[in-house]
Coordinates of C-alpha atoms in Angstrom, one line a residue:
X1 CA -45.0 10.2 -12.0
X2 CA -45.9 10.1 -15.8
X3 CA -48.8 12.3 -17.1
X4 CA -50.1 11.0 -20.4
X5 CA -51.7 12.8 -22.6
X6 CA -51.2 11.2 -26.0
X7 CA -49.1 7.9 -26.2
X8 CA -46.0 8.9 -28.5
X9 CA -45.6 6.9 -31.5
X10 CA -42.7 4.1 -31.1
X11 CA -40.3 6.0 -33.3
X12 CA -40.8 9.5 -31.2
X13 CA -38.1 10.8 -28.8
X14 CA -40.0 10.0 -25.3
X15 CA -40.0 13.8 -24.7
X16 CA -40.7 14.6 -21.1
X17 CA -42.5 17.6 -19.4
X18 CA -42.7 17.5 -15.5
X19 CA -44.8 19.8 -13.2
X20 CA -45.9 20.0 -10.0
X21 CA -49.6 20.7 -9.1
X22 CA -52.7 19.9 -11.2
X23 CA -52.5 17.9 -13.9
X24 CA -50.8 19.1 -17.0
X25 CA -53.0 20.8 -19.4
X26 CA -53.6 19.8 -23.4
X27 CA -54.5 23.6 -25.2
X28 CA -53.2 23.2 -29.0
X29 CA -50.8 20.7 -28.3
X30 CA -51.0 17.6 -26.4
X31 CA -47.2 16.8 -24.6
X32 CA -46.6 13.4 -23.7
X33 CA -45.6 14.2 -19.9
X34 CA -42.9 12.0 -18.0
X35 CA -39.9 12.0 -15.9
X36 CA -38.1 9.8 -17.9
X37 CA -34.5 11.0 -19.6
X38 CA -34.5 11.6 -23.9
X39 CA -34.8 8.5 -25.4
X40 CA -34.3 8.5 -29.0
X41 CA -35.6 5.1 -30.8
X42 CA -32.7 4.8 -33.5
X43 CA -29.4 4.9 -32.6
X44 CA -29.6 7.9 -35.1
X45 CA -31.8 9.5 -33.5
X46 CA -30.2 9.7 -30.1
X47 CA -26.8 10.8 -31.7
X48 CA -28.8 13.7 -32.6
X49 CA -30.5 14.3 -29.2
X50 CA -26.7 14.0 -27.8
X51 CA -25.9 17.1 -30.7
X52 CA -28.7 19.0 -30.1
X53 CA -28.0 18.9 -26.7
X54 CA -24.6 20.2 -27.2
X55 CA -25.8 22.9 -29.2
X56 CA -28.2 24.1 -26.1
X57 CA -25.6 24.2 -23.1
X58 CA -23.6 26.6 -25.2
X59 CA -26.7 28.7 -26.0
X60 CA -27.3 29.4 -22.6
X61 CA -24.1 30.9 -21.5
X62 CA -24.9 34.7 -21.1
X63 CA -28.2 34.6 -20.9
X64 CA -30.4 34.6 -18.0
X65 CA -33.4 32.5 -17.7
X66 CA -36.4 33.4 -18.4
X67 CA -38.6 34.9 -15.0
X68 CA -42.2 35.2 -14.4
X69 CA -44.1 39.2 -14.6
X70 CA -46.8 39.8 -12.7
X71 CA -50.2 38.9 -14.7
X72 CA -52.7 41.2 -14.9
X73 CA -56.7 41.3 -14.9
X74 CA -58.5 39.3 -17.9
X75 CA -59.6 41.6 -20.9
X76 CA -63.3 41.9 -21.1
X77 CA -65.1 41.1 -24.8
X78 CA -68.1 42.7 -25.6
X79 CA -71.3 41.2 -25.1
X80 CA -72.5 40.9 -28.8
X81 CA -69.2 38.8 -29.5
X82 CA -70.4 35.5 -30.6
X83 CA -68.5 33.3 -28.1
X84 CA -67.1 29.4 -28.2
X85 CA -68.9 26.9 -26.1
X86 CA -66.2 26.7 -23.4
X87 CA -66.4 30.1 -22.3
X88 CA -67.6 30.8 -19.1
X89 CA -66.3 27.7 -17.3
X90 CA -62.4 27.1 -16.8
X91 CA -63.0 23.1 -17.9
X92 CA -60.4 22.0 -20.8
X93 CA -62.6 20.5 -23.9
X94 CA -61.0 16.7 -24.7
X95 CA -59.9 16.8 -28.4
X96 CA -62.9 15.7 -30.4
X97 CA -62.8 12.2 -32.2
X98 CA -64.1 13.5 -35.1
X99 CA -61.8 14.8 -38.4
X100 CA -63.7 18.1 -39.4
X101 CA -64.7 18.4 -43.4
X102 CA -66.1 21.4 -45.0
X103 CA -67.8 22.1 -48.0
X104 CA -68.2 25.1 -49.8
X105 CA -69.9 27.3 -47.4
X106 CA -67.9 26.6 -44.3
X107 CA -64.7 27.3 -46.4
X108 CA -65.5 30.5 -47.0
X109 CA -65.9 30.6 -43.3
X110 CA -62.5 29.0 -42.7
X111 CA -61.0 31.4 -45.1
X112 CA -62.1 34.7 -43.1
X113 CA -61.3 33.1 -39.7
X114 CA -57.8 32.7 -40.5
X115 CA -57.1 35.7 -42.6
X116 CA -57.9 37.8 -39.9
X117 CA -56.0 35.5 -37.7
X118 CA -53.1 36.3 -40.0
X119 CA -53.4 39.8 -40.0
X120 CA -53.5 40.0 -36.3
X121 CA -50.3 38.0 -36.0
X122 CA -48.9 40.6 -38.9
X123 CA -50.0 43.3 -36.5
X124 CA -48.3 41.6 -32.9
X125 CA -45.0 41.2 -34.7
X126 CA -44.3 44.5 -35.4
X127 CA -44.5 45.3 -31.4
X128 CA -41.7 43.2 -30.8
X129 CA -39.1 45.2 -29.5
X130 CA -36.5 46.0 -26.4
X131 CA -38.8 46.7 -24.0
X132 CA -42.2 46.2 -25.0
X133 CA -43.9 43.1 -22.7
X134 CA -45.8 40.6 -23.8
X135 CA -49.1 42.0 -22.0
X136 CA -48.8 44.5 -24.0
X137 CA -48.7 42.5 -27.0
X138 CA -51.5 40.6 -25.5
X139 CA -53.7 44.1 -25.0
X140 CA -53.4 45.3 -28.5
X141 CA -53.9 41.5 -29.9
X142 CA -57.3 41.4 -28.0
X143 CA -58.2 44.9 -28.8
X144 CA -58.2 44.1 -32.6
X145 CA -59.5 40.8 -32.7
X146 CA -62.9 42.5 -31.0
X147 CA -62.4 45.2 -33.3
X148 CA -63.3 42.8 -35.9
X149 CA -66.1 41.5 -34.2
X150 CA -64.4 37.7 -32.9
X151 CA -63.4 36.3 -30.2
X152 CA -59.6 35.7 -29.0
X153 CA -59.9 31.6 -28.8
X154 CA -57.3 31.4 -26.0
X155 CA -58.9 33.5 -23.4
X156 CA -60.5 31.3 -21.0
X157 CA -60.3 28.0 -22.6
X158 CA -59.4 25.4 -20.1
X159 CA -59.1 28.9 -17.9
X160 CA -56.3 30.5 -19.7
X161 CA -56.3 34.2 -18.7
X162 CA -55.3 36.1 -22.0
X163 CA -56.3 36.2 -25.2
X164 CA -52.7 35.3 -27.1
X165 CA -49.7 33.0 -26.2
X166 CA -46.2 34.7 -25.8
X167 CA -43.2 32.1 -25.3
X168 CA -40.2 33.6 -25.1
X169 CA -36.7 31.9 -25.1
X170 CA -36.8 28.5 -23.8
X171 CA -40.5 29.0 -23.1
X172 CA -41.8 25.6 -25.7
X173 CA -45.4 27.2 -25.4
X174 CA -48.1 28.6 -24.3
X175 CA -46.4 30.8 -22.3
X176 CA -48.9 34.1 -20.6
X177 CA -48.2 37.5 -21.5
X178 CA -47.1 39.2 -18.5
X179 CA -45.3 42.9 -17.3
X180 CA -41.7 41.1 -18.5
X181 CA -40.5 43.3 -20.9
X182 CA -38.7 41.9 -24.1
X183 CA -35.1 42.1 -24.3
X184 CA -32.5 42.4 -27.3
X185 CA -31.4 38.8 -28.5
X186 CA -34.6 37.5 -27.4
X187 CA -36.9 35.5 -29.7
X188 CA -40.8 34.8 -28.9
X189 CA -43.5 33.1 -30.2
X190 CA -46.8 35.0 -30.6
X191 CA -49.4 32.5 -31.2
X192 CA -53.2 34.0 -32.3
X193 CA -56.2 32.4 -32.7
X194 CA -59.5 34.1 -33.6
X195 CA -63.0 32.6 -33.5
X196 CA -65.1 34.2 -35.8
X197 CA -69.0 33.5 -36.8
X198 CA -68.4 30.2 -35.5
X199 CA -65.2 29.1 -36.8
X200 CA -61.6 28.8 -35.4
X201 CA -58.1 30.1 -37.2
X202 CA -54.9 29.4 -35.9
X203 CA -51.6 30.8 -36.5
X204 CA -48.1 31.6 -35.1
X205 CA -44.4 32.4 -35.8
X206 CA -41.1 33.1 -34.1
X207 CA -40.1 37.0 -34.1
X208 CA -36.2 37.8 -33.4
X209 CA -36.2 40.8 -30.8
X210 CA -33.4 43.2 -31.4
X211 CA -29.7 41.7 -32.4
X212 CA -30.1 38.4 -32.4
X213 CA -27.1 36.0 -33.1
X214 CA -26.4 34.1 -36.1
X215 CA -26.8 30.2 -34.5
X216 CA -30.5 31.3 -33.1
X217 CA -31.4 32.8 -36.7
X218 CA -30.3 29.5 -37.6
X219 CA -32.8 27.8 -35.6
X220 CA -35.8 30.0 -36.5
X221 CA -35.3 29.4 -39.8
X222 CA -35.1 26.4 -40.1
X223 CA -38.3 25.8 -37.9
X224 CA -40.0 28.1 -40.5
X225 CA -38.5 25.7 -43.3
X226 CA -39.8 22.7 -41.3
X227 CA -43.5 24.0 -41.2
X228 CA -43.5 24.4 -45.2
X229 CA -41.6 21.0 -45.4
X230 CA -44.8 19.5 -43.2
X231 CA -47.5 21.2 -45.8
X232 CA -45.7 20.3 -49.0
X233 CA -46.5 16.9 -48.1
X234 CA -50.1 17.5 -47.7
X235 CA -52.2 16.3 -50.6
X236 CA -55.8 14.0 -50.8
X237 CA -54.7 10.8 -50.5
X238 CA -51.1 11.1 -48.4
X239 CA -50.6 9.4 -45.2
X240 CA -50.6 11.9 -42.3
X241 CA -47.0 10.0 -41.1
X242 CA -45.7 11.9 -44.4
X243 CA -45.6 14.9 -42.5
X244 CA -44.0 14.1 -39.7
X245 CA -41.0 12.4 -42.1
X246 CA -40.8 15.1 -44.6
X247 CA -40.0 17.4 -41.2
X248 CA -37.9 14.9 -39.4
X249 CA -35.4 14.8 -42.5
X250 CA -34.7 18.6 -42.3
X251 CA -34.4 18.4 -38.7
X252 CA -31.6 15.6 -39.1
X253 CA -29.3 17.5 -40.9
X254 CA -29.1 20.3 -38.1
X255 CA -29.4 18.3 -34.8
X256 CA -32.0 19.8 -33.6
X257 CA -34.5 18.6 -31.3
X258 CA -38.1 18.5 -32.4
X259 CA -40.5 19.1 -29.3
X260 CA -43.7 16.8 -28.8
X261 CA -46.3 18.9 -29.0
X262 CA -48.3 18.7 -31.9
X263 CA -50.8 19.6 -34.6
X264 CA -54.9 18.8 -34.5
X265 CA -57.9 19.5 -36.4
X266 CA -59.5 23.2 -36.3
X267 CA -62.7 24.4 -37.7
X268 CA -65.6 24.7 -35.6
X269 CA -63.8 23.2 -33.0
X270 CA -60.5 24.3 -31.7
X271 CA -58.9 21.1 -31.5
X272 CA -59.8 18.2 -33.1
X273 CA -58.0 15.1 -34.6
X274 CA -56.5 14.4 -36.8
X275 CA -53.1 14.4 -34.5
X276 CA -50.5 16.1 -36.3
X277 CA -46.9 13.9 -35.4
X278 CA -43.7 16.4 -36.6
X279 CA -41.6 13.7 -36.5
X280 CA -41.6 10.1 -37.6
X281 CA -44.6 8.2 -36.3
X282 CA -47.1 5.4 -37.1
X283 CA -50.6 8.2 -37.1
X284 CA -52.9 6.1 -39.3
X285 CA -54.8 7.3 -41.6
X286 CA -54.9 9.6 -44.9
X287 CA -55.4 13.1 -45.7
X288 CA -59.1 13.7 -47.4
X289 CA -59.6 17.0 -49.5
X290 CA -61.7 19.3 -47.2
X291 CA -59.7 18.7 -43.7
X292 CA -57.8 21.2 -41.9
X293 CA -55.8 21.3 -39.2
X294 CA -52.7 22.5 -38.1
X295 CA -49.1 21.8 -38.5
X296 CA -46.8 23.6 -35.8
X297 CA -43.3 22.3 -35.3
X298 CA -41.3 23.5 -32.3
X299 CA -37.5 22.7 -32.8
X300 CA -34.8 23.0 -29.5
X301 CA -31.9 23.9 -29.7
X302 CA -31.4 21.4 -27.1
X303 CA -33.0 18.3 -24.7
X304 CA -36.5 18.5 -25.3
X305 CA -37.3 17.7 -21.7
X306 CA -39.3 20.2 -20.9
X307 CA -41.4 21.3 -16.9
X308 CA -44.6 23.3 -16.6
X309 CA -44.5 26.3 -14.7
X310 CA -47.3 25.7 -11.8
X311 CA -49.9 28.5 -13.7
X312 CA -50.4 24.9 -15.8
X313 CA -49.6 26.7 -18.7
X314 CA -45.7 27.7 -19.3
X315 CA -43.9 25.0 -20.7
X316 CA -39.9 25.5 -20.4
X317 CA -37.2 23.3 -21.8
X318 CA -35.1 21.9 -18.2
X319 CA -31.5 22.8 -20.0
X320 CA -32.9 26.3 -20.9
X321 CA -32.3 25.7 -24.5
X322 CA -33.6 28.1 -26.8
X323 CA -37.3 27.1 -28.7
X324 CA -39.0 27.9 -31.8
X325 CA -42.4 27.5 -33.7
X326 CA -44.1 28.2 -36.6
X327 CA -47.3 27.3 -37.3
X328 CA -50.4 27.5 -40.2
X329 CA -53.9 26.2 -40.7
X330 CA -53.8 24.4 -43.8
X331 CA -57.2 23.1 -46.0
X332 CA -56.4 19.8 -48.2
X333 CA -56.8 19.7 -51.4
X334 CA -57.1 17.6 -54.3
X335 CA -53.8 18.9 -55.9
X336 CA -51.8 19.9 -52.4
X337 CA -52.9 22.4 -49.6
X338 CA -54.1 25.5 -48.9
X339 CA -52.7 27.7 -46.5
X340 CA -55.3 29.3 -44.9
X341 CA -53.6 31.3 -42.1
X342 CA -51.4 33.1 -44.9
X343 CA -51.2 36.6 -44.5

């Protein structure tokens, strides 16, 4: 069985991600979806898959794998929260053709969206700790965001029920917060979006949890370094493959894996195009001052074959290889970009 969301570009790693149940579902980023082995289009490229692989067997000796809590209730929002148009019904939105621009006025918009964004991330990392869980992460994420008057964007779209995604370990993404309680070595992804007077920001990073050792350090930052690699090659003009490459050539020199889930437009809408490739690809088209979108690189330390837990949510690597991701909203500009979601 193949479930396709976006075709991968020729030069992409066929990256698979099995389930069972209802079809897989897109959220931020689309997987390609097939039971097919790692098949790297340069003989490069599947040296590195081979290396990266390596790398993940070892990092799962000692550790267990990662278990399911027990999900609690969905969070209420307040009435007079100004809400996106797929609330209220648990259909996913299909990523809208069209490239969202701003002017003047809807920057400004952009700009307060993802600051708060920001600081609520800010806020969620400092909870990470031995034996907080990720619901309660997930409860004081969604407490502050209606403090502030938005609107968590996760809850309910496509009928996720909480308000924040929590991946933990070999957890790729969108994982659901849950009574688990985090433990020392662990490393999770807390990933916030806000919608606020109409507009959508999106952010996320990779927290270590406790001691962490040195080769999964290693791996966060260089995810972190990816993500800034990916925006310095944003610019009016640049071809969006230019993120992708400037990525894939950091990637190279540590054999890791890069995941294929990707990057989209956000504004009004929560996901967009364009389609933001983080590794080498043949996405057509240029970057145009006024644009955002996303760029979110998730590196394994491992196969990136990856399942879906049956919530249709929880995506796990199949070698239980350790996964990280970083992630900012970015606004084009003449001279570069602007990160938006910077805190």
């Amino acid at each position: 069985m193949k479930l396709l969301v976006s075709p991968p570009p020729p030069l992409f790693p066929s990256s698979p991600c099995r389930r069972s149940g209802k079809a897989i579902l897109q959220k931020h980023f689309h997987a390609v979806a097939t039971r097919e082995s790692c098949k790297c289009g340069e003989a490069n490229r599947t040296a590195i898959c081979r290396v990266a692989e390596t790398h993940g067997s070892e990092q799962v000796k000692g550790r267990e794998p990662l278990r399911r809590g027990t999900v609690s209730p969905r969070l209420p929002v307040p009435e007079h929260i100004r809400r996106p148009p797929y609330d209220g019904t648990d259909h996913l939105p299909d990523v809208n053709p069209d490239r969202q621009m701003h002017d003047r006025e809807s920057i400004v918009h952009m700009r307060a969206a993802c600051e708060l964004a920001a600081r609520v991330l800010q806020y969620a990392g400092t909870m990470v700790k031995p034996s907080v869980t990720t619901d309660e992460i997930d409860r004081a994420v969604h407490q502050m965001i209606i403090d502030a008057g938005a609107y968590p964007s996760p809850l309910g779209y496509g009928g996720f029920p909480k308000s924040v995604c929590t991946s933990v370990n070999e957890c790729i993404c969108h994982g659901i917060p849950d009574s688990r309680a985090l433990r020392d070595g662990d490393i999770i992804n807390i990933d916030v979006t806000i919608y606020l007077n109409g507009y959508h920001g999106d952010t996320s990073r990779t927290y270590l949890c406790g001691e962490v050792d040195e080769p999964t350090k290693q791996l966060v930052k260089v995810t972190k370094e990816c993500m800034l690699r990916g925006i310095s090659a944003c610019k009016h003009g640049v071809s969006f493959k230019a993120i992708g490459e400037r990525i894939s050539e950091h990637v190279n020199k540590y054999g890791y894996s890069i995941d294929p889930f990707i990057g989209h437009g956000v504004g009004t809408i929560f996901h967009s195009e364009p389609i933001i490739w983080h590794t080498y690809d043949y996405e057509p088209g240029f970057m145009v001052a006024g644009q955002t979108f996303t760029i979110e690189p998730t590196l394994s330390m491992g196969s990136t074959r990856c399942e879906v837990w049956d919530d249709g949510w929880t995506a796990i690597t199949v070698d239980g290889s350790l996964n990280a991701q970083f992630e900012h909203t970015v606004l084009v500009t003449v001279n570069g970009a602007e990160i938006l979601t910077k805190c």
